[in-house]
Amino acid sequence: MVYILTLWAIFAVLALAIPKKYYKLYFFIMVCLLSWLAFYTEAQPAMDLYRYGNTMDLYRSVGWHWVAQNELSTNPLAAVYLYLISLLGDNRFLPAITVFLVYSFSFGVLYKAAVRFESKKFEIQIAVLFFMLNFNYFYVIDVLRIYLCYAIMAYFLYMDLVEKKHRPLCAVVYVAVCFIHYAVLLFVFIRLLIVLVRHMKGAVANSMLILFPGFIFVAYRVFAMVPWLTGIFELAGERAQAYMVGYNVFGVWQFANSFIRLLLFLLLGMLVIWLAKVASRRAAEQKNLPEQRDCSRISDFTYFGLFVVMATFGLVTNYQMMLRTPNFLQIIYLPILLFTLSKLRRYNKAYKRALTFLIVFESLGNFLYLLVYVYRSAKFF
């Protein structure tokens, strides 16, 4: 825990000292230091990282031919990823490389959004604080696969829905991440859903959003309990049934922490939808087409985030979804937060101060939770 606190203190000092025009360098320094610390993580027997280490030892001993024959039936890209890193000869490269990739993609989203929405240095600092104090660094080191999927998918979702660039590549990536961890299938489905939402009137889209948790809850129950469905998706079905009783080990504080973060994402998303409409109306009056386009795009991106929030509420009995999904949303909501701060700077500075206070208060509370319940068990060197 001391190492994490020291790094976070260094990041805070650098955020204040480095000029905004050099923030790309700042993000690179952060990624390198986070990866360096991850390299020296001491894997405990109860950690997924420990199990991955054993798997990599096996891959090194049996070679690629055996891996290709026996390990590619489920999550094949995850097996390829582990095999390639195993060739480096030191299992500690696995958490280091994964952290480097996860934080690189995450800060890539933040940086691109800051440029697009012409964010001030203070607004970028608030977004960095929001991300760093909420995003679970140790889970990235331990769980690995799903967080790698989160970061990659969030980056390409931003490029797809907001930047409107490299869209064929984005589609390929959406398919590929499903072969790293099947849990992102839900998010791919929601991305397809946004195609419909884009052409709906606001009232219809919002009604669909309200009903979505019920749909997901019923679909999940059917998926987990109907024998022929679990037969088709045997592995996913077994995991779904196991996760339905996962609250035996989940804990009240973990649930409360996840639930509060989801509520914050819901409120922030609703605020952005309203702000985007106001800004789009003003842009139309001024015949500012780029501004209208940005508002439309951030609305699509925000609806994606809101549907993920509502889906997670629908999967409240799945403790893994409740525990992990807020960390995916933490990346997704970086552009949403920056857009909100930039618009409130123009339209209502009192609301901006109130939102900033709420973000800082929630982030400090979550970081305290992480220190007490997560980071104190982390061992390095």
Tab-separated table of C-alpha atoms in Angstrom:
chain	number	residue	atom	x	y	z
A	1	MET	CA	0.000	0.000	0.000
A	2	VAL	CA	2.913	2.357	0.741
A	3	TYR	CA	4.211	1.990	-2.813
A	4	ILE	CA	0.798	2.815	-4.277
A	5	LEU	CA	0.387	5.867	-2.056
A	6	THR	CA	3.881	7.057	-3.003
A	7	LEU	CA	3.186	6.693	-6.725
A	8	TRP	CA	-0.173	8.461	-6.470
A	9	ALA	CA	1.505	11.332	-4.580
A	10	ILE	CA	4.119	11.606	-7.345
A	11	PHE	CA	1.350	11.699	-9.962
A	12	ALA	CA	-0.408	14.504	-8.065
A	13	VAL	CA	2.765	16.600	-7.896
A	14	LEU	CA	3.517	16.033	-11.583
A	15	ALA	CA	-0.058	16.965	-12.531
A	16	LEU	CA	0.431	20.346	-10.904
A	17	ALA	CA	3.981	20.900	-12.147
A	18	ILE	CA	3.737	19.835	-15.798
A	19	PRO	CA	2.172	22.326	-18.256
A	20	LYS	CA	-0.922	21.207	-20.130
A	21	LYS	CA	0.904	21.073	-23.478
A	22	TYR	CA	3.175	18.340	-22.069
A	23	TYR	CA	0.385	16.184	-20.628
A	24	LYS	CA	1.004	13.486	-23.227
A	25	LEU	CA	4.450	13.083	-21.615
A	26	TYR	CA	2.787	13.136	-18.195
A	27	PHE	CA	0.520	10.243	-19.147
A	28	PHE	CA	3.486	8.300	-20.549
A	29	ILE	CA	5.410	8.760	-17.281
A	30	MET	CA	2.390	7.533	-15.321
A	31	VAL	CA	1.988	4.449	-17.503
A	32	CYS	CA	5.679	3.554	-17.179
A	33	LEU	CA	5.712	3.935	-13.374
A	34	LEU	CA	2.509	1.917	-12.983
A	35	SER	CA	3.965	-0.841	-15.178
A	36	TRP	CA	7.234	-0.784	-13.247
A	37	LEU	CA	5.430	-1.328	-9.947
A	38	ALA	CA	3.247	-4.054	-11.455
A	39	PHE	CA	6.386	-5.923	-12.539
A	40	TYR	CA	7.358	-6.327	-8.879
A	41	THR	CA	3.970	-7.623	-7.704
A	42	GLU	CA	4.231	-10.638	-5.414
A	43	ALA	CA	1.651	-13.142	-6.694
A	44	GLN	CA	-0.279	-14.818	-3.859
A	45	PRO	CA	-1.788	-18.329	-4.238
A	46	ALA	CA	-5.346	-16.920	-4.054
A	47	MET	CA	-4.743	-14.520	-6.962
A	48	ASP	CA	-5.616	-15.088	-10.601
A	49	LEU	CA	-2.119	-13.777	-11.352
A	50	TYR	CA	-0.657	-16.793	-9.523
A	51	ARG	CA	-2.764	-19.153	-11.650
A	52	TYR	CA	-1.728	-17.348	-14.833
A	53	GLY	CA	1.903	-17.773	-13.774
A	54	ASN	CA	1.430	-21.531	-13.515
A	55	THR	CA	-0.243	-21.534	-16.924
A	56	MET	CA	2.672	-19.661	-18.470
A	57	ASP	CA	5.145	-22.091	-16.909
A	58	LEU	CA	3.187	-24.895	-18.554
A	59	TYR	CA	3.128	-23.126	-21.923
A	60	ARG	CA	6.884	-22.641	-21.856
A	61	SER	CA	7.464	-26.323	-21.147
A	62	VAL	CA	5.049	-27.810	-23.707
A	63	GLY	CA	5.476	-25.328	-26.565
A	64	TRP	CA	3.132	-23.720	-29.077
A	65	HIS	CA	2.005	-26.934	-30.798
A	66	TRP	CA	0.458	-28.242	-27.573
A	67	VAL	CA	-1.083	-24.854	-26.763
A	68	ALA	CA	-2.647	-24.665	-30.236
A	69	GLN	CA	-4.130	-28.138	-29.894
A	70	ASN	CA	-5.434	-27.895	-26.336
A	71	GLU	CA	-5.939	-24.263	-25.282
A	72	LEU	CA	-7.668	-22.487	-28.145
A	73	SER	CA	-11.208	-23.826	-27.732
A	74	THR	CA	-12.245	-21.070	-25.266
A	75	ASN	CA	-10.816	-17.552	-25.144
A	76	PRO	CA	-8.156	-18.370	-27.789
A	77	LEU	CA	-6.671	-14.867	-27.931
A	78	ALA	CA	-6.121	-14.964	-24.174
A	79	ALA	CA	-4.134	-18.183	-24.604
A	80	VAL	CA	-2.089	-16.621	-27.408
A	81	TYR	CA	-1.443	-13.540	-25.235
A	82	LEU	CA	-0.219	-15.661	-22.319
A	83	TYR	CA	1.927	-17.818	-24.591
A	84	LEU	CA	3.650	-14.857	-26.259
A	85	ILE	CA	4.476	-13.240	-22.911
A	86	SER	CA	5.674	-16.588	-21.539
A	87	LEU	CA	8.392	-16.509	-24.227
A	88	LEU	CA	9.986	-13.567	-22.386
A	89	GLY	CA	11.028	-16.041	-19.691
A	90	ASP	CA	9.800	-14.072	-16.659
A	91	ASN	CA	6.175	-14.244	-15.526
A	92	ARG	CA	6.437	-10.764	-14.010
A	93	PHE	CA	6.192	-9.334	-17.526
A	94	LEU	CA	2.535	-10.383	-17.624
A	95	PRO	CA	1.177	-7.827	-15.106
A	96	ALA	CA	3.662	-5.187	-16.302
A	97	ILE	CA	2.648	-5.454	-19.968
A	98	THR	CA	-1.050	-5.709	-19.116
A	99	VAL	CA	-0.914	-2.588	-16.923
A	100	PHE	CA	1.002	-0.759	-19.656
A	101	LEU	CA	-1.673	-1.614	-22.233
A	102	VAL	CA	-4.669	-0.950	-19.977
A	103	TYR	CA	-3.480	2.467	-18.815
A	104	SER	CA	-2.169	3.434	-22.264
A	105	PHE	CA	-5.569	2.850	-23.862
A	106	SER	CA	-7.347	4.538	-20.930
A	107	PHE	CA	-5.179	7.656	-21.015
A	108	GLY	CA	-5.464	7.608	-24.792
A	109	VAL	CA	-9.228	8.039	-24.426
A	110	LEU	CA	-8.742	10.816	-21.873
A	111	TYR	CA	-6.172	12.704	-23.950
A	112	LYS	CA	-8.140	12.542	-27.200
A	113	ALA	CA	-11.305	13.720	-25.455
A	114	ALA	CA	-9.431	16.587	-23.777
A	115	VAL	CA	-8.172	17.769	-27.159
A	116	ARG	CA	-11.565	17.390	-28.818
A	117	PHE	CA	-13.490	19.287	-26.143
A	118	GLU	CA	-10.736	21.881	-25.609
A	119	SER	CA	-10.513	21.054	-21.912
A	120	LYS	CA	-8.687	23.334	-19.505
A	121	LYS	CA	-5.818	21.980	-17.413
A	122	PHE	CA	-7.975	21.943	-14.274
A	123	GLU	CA	-10.675	19.918	-16.063
A	124	ILE	CA	-8.085	17.364	-17.208
A	125	GLN	CA	-6.768	17.160	-13.639
A	126	ILE	CA	-10.289	16.450	-12.337
A	127	ALA	CA	-10.694	13.694	-14.953
A	128	VAL	CA	-7.319	12.189	-13.973
A	129	LEU	CA	-8.264	12.308	-10.290
A	130	PHE	CA	-11.663	10.740	-11.074
A	131	PHE	CA	-9.972	7.916	-12.969
A	132	MET	CA	-6.962	7.227	-10.768
A	133	LEU	CA	-8.813	7.252	-7.429
A	134	ASN	CA	-11.675	5.079	-8.709
A	135	PHE	CA	-10.026	2.663	-11.127
A	136	ASN	CA	-8.848	-0.466	-9.302
A	137	TYR	CA	-5.131	-0.725	-10.073
A	138	PHE	CA	-4.605	-3.966	-8.170
A	139	TYR	CA	-7.474	-5.720	-9.948
A	140	VAL	CA	-5.798	-4.865	-13.262
A	141	ILE	CA	-2.675	-6.641	-11.989
A	142	ASP	CA	-4.591	-9.614	-10.599
A	143	VAL	CA	-7.549	-10.242	-12.928
A	144	LEU	CA	-5.794	-9.063	-16.122
A	145	ARG	CA	-7.924	-10.351	-19.013
A	146	ILE	CA	-11.211	-8.550	-18.458
A	147	TYR	CA	-9.475	-5.243	-17.688
A	148	LEU	CA	-7.445	-5.541	-20.862
A	149	CYS	CA	-10.729	-6.020	-22.737
A	150	TYR	CA	-12.279	-3.043	-20.945
A	151	ALA	CA	-9.488	-0.660	-21.923
A	152	ILE	CA	-9.196	-1.826	-25.537
A	153	MET	CA	-12.944	-1.764	-26.083
A	154	ALA	CA	-13.380	1.648	-24.421
A	155	TYR	CA	-10.695	3.163	-26.661
A	156	PHE	CA	-12.192	1.805	-29.865
A	157	LEU	CA	-15.726	2.678	-28.766
A	158	TYR	CA	-14.544	6.256	-28.380
A	159	MET	CA	-12.895	6.177	-31.813
A	160	ASP	CA	-16.042	4.616	-33.287
A	161	LEU	CA	-18.806	6.713	-31.704
A	162	VAL	CA	-17.111	10.066	-31.049
A	163	GLU	CA	-14.149	10.422	-33.412
A	164	LYS	CA	-15.828	8.388	-36.182
A	165	LYS	CA	-12.440	7.022	-37.262
A	166	HIS	CA	-11.148	3.532	-38.159
A	167	ARG	CA	-14.661	2.086	-37.891
A	168	PRO	CA	-13.964	-1.191	-39.759
A	169	LEU	CA	-11.027	-1.768	-37.402
A	170	CYS	CA	-13.300	-0.996	-34.444
A	171	ALA	CA	-15.717	-3.701	-35.582
A	172	VAL	CA	-12.851	-6.205	-35.805
A	173	VAL	CA	-11.707	-5.241	-32.311
A	174	TYR	CA	-15.212	-5.756	-30.874
A	175	VAL	CA	-15.149	-9.320	-32.176
A	176	ALA	CA	-11.558	-9.933	-31.092
A	177	VAL	CA	-12.021	-8.906	-27.451
A	178	CYS	CA	-14.785	-11.520	-27.138
A	179	PHE	CA	-12.061	-14.128	-27.714
A	180	ILE	CA	-10.074	-12.725	-24.796
A	181	HIS	CA	-12.976	-12.746	-22.315
A	182	TYR	CA	-16.563	-13.742	-23.108
A	183	ALA	CA	-18.015	-11.244	-20.575
A	184	VAL	CA	-17.662	-8.371	-23.063
A	185	LEU	CA	-20.305	-9.966	-25.312
A	186	LEU	CA	-22.909	-7.931	-23.430
A	187	PHE	CA	-21.109	-4.693	-24.289
A	188	VAL	CA	-20.860	-5.672	-27.957
A	189	PHE	CA	-24.618	-6.274	-27.909
A	190	ILE	CA	-25.162	-2.820	-26.395
A	191	ARG	CA	-22.949	-1.273	-29.088
A	192	LEU	CA	-25.243	-2.824	-31.700
A	193	LEU	CA	-28.218	-1.493	-29.777
A	194	ILE	CA	-26.883	2.056	-30.121
A	195	VAL	CA	-27.462	1.775	-33.871
A	196	LEU	CA	-31.195	1.597	-33.105
A	197	VAL	CA	-31.108	4.200	-30.334
A	198	ARG	CA	-29.502	6.733	-32.654
A	199	HIS	CA	-32.618	6.747	-34.843
A	200	MET	CA	-35.131	6.911	-31.989
A	201	LYS	CA	-36.774	9.960	-30.492
A	202	GLY	CA	-35.570	10.894	-27.017
A	203	ALA	CA	-38.697	9.651	-25.235
A	204	VAL	CA	-38.533	6.251	-26.970
A	205	ALA	CA	-34.819	5.842	-26.258
A	206	ASN	CA	-35.303	6.791	-22.609
A	207	SER	CA	-38.233	4.374	-22.238
A	208	MET	CA	-36.070	1.628	-23.699
A	209	LEU	CA	-33.331	2.567	-21.247
A	210	ILE	CA	-35.719	2.302	-18.285
A	211	LEU	CA	-36.971	-1.127	-19.380
A	212	PHE	CA	-33.500	-2.466	-20.191
A	213	PRO	CA	-32.626	-3.766	-16.664
A	214	GLY	CA	-35.766	-5.912	-16.649
A	215	PHE	CA	-34.913	-7.308	-20.073
A	216	ILE	CA	-31.351	-8.111	-19.020
A	217	PHE	CA	-32.509	-9.641	-15.716
A	218	VAL	CA	-34.943	-12.001	-17.473
A	219	ALA	CA	-32.467	-12.834	-20.243
A	220	TYR	CA	-29.753	-13.583	-17.701
A	221	ARG	CA	-32.038	-15.862	-15.675
A	222	VAL	CA	-33.050	-17.747	-18.794
A	223	PHE	CA	-29.439	-17.999	-19.935
A	224	ALA	CA	-28.292	-19.322	-16.556
A	225	MET	CA	-31.100	-21.815	-15.970
A	226	VAL	CA	-32.352	-23.236	-19.283
A	227	PRO	CA	-30.431	-26.498	-19.884
A	228	TRP	CA	-30.235	-26.280	-23.676
A	229	LEU	CA	-28.873	-22.734	-23.517
A	230	THR	CA	-26.203	-23.627	-21.000
A	231	GLY	CA	-25.460	-26.620	-23.190
A	232	ILE	CA	-24.690	-24.342	-26.120
A	233	PHE	CA	-22.591	-22.039	-23.969
A	234	GLU	CA	-21.364	-24.561	-21.437
A	235	LEU	CA	-18.549	-22.556	-19.906
A	236	ALA	CA	-20.491	-19.307	-19.763
A	237	GLY	CA	-23.491	-21.108	-18.351
A	238	GLU	CA	-21.488	-22.701	-15.545
A	239	ARG	CA	-19.956	-19.347	-14.646
A	240	ALA	CA	-23.353	-17.635	-14.705
A	241	GLN	CA	-24.845	-20.180	-12.288
A	242	ALA	CA	-21.830	-19.877	-9.994
A	243	TYR	CA	-21.977	-16.077	-9.981
A	244	MET	CA	-25.653	-16.107	-8.947
A	245	VAL	CA	-24.584	-17.313	-5.501
A	246	GLY	CA	-21.438	-15.201	-5.445
A	247	TYR	CA	-22.815	-12.764	-2.911
A	248	ASN	CA	-21.863	-15.255	-0.222
A	249	VAL	CA	-18.331	-13.920	-0.601
A	250	PHE	CA	-18.978	-10.492	-2.110
A	251	GLY	CA	-19.442	-8.356	0.968
A	252	VAL	CA	-21.631	-5.421	1.884
A	253	TRP	CA	-18.929	-2.774	1.407
A	254	GLN	CA	-18.016	-4.002	-2.067
A	255	PHE	CA	-21.660	-3.940	-3.121
A	256	ALA	CA	-22.233	-0.478	-1.635
A	257	ASN	CA	-19.119	0.871	-3.335
A	258	SER	CA	-20.157	-0.480	-6.742
A	259	PHE	CA	-23.757	0.668	-6.324
A	260	ILE	CA	-22.753	4.242	-5.424
A	261	ARG	CA	-20.457	4.462	-8.435
A	262	LEU	CA	-23.219	3.181	-10.727
A	263	LEU	CA	-25.607	5.814	-9.371
A	264	LEU	CA	-23.000	8.515	-10.047
A	265	PHE	CA	-22.565	7.255	-13.613
A	266	LEU	CA	-26.340	7.266	-14.067
A	267	LEU	CA	-26.702	10.855	-12.824
A	268	LEU	CA	-23.730	12.087	-14.853
A	269	GLY	CA	-25.062	10.379	-17.973
A	270	MET	CA	-28.491	11.971	-17.579
A	271	LEU	CA	-26.829	15.366	-17.119
A	272	VAL	CA	-24.817	14.910	-20.321
A	273	ILE	CA	-27.883	13.943	-22.383
A	274	TRP	CA	-29.577	17.147	-21.217
A	275	LEU	CA	-26.452	19.266	-21.777
A	276	ALA	CA	-25.953	17.835	-25.256
A	277	LYS	CA	-29.513	18.801	-26.197
A	278	VAL	CA	-29.069	22.351	-24.874
A	279	ALA	CA	-25.693	22.757	-26.593
A	280	SER	CA	-27.001	21.277	-29.846
A	281	ARG	CA	-29.965	23.672	-29.841
A	282	ARG	CA	-27.667	26.664	-29.333
A	283	ALA	CA	-25.292	25.405	-32.006
A	284	ALA	CA	-28.196	25.055	-34.447
A	285	GLU	CA	-29.226	28.654	-33.777
A	286	GLN	CA	-25.646	29.773	-34.486
A	287	LYS	CA	-25.356	27.379	-37.448
A	288	ASN	CA	-22.331	25.754	-35.783
A	289	LEU	CA	-22.304	22.360	-37.490
A	290	PRO	CA	-19.131	20.987	-35.796
A	291	GLU	CA	-20.649	21.732	-32.372
A	292	GLN	CA	-23.912	20.001	-33.346
A	293	ARG	CA	-21.952	17.012	-34.573
A	294	ASP	CA	-19.989	16.743	-31.320
A	295	CYS	CA	-23.202	16.893	-29.283
A	296	SER	CA	-24.797	14.127	-31.346
A	297	ARG	CA	-21.738	11.923	-31.047
A	298	ILE	CA	-21.298	12.359	-27.299
A	299	SER	CA	-25.006	11.577	-26.887
A	300	ASP	CA	-24.516	8.222	-28.633
A	301	PHE	CA	-21.460	7.514	-26.505
A	302	THR	CA	-23.307	8.490	-23.330
A	303	TYR	CA	-26.279	6.300	-24.202
A	304	PHE	CA	-23.844	3.404	-24.513
A	305	GLY	CA	-22.598	4.142	-20.990
A	306	LEU	CA	-26.137	4.473	-19.646
A	307	PHE	CA	-27.215	1.159	-21.163
A	308	VAL	CA	-24.187	-0.502	-19.536
A	309	VAL	CA	-25.193	1.043	-16.186
A	310	MET	CA	-28.774	-0.181	-16.522
A	311	ALA	CA	-27.638	-3.631	-17.660
A	312	THR	CA	-25.472	-3.879	-14.541
A	313	PHE	CA	-28.490	-3.023	-12.377
A	314	GLY	CA	-30.323	-5.824	-14.187
A	315	LEU	CA	-27.466	-8.193	-13.334
A	316	VAL	CA	-27.457	-7.256	-9.653
A	317	THR	CA	-27.356	-10.951	-8.685
A	318	ASN	CA	-24.084	-11.413	-10.594
A	319	TYR	CA	-21.434	-10.244	-8.155
A	320	GLN	CA	-18.658	-10.248	-10.747
A	321	MET	CA	-20.574	-7.862	-12.985
A	322	MET	CA	-21.334	-5.562	-10.049
A	323	LEU	CA	-17.720	-5.644	-8.926
A	324	ARG	CA	-15.975	-5.184	-12.266
A	325	THR	CA	-18.261	-3.237	-14.599
A	326	PRO	CA	-17.841	0.116	-12.765
A	327	ASN	CA	-14.169	-0.044	-13.744
A	328	PHE	CA	-15.132	-0.365	-17.414
A	329	LEU	CA	-17.473	2.593	-16.986
A	330	GLN	CA	-14.649	4.530	-15.339
A	331	ILE	CA	-12.876	4.625	-18.704
A	332	ILE	CA	-16.059	5.165	-20.713
A	333	TYR	CA	-17.026	8.171	-18.605
A	334	LEU	CA	-13.751	10.069	-19.071
A	335	PRO	CA	-14.889	11.771	-22.326
A	336	ILE	CA	-18.365	12.219	-20.842
A	337	LEU	CA	-16.951	14.015	-17.803
A	338	LEU	CA	-14.690	16.246	-19.896
A	339	PHE	CA	-17.580	17.177	-22.191
A	340	THR	CA	-19.729	18.018	-19.160
A	341	LEU	CA	-17.082	20.204	-17.540
A	342	SER	CA	-16.382	22.041	-20.788
A	343	LYS	CA	-20.078	22.825	-21.368
A	344	LEU	CA	-20.766	23.837	-17.764
A	345	ARG	CA	-17.789	26.180	-17.979
A	346	ARG	CA	-19.734	28.080	-20.633
A	347	TYR	CA	-23.305	27.670	-19.417
A	348	ASN	CA	-23.330	27.425	-15.628
A	349	LYS	CA	-20.157	27.714	-13.542
A	350	ALA	CA	-22.063	27.119	-10.295
A	351	TYR	CA	-23.162	23.704	-11.573
A	352	LYS	CA	-19.582	23.032	-12.634
A	353	ARG	CA	-18.315	23.756	-9.111
A	354	ALA	CA	-21.008	21.504	-7.631
A	355	LEU	CA	-20.163	18.654	-10.023
A	356	THR	CA	-16.449	19.070	-9.332
A	357	PHE	CA	-17.081	18.867	-5.584
A	358	LEU	CA	-19.200	15.720	-6.051
A	359	ILE	CA	-16.527	14.078	-8.225
A	360	VAL	CA	-13.720	14.870	-5.762
A	361	PHE	CA	-15.779	13.768	-2.750
A	362	GLU	CA	-16.797	10.456	-4.357
A	363	SER	CA	-13.276	9.789	-5.658
A	364	LEU	CA	-11.655	10.336	-2.261
A	365	GLY	CA	-14.258	8.090	-0.641
A	366	ASN	CA	-13.662	5.345	-3.182
A	367	PHE	CA	-9.884	5.641	-2.828
A	368	LEU	CA	-10.243	5.241	0.934
A	369	TYR	CA	-12.288	2.092	0.303
A	370	LEU	CA	-9.590	0.759	-2.056
A	371	LEU	CA	-6.859	1.463	0.482
A	372	VAL	CA	-8.724	-0.330	3.267
A	373	TYR	CA	-10.177	-3.293	1.395
A	374	VAL	CA	-7.940	-3.828	-1.641
A	375	TYR	CA	-4.555	-2.108	-1.704
A	376	ARG	CA	-3.493	-3.051	1.829
A	377	SER	CA	-3.315	-6.701	0.702
A	378	ALA	CA	-1.090	-5.867	-2.256
A	379	LYS	CA	2.512	-6.984	-1.887
A	380	PHE	CA	5.373	-5.723	-4.007
A	381	PHE	CA	9.051	-6.603	-4.248
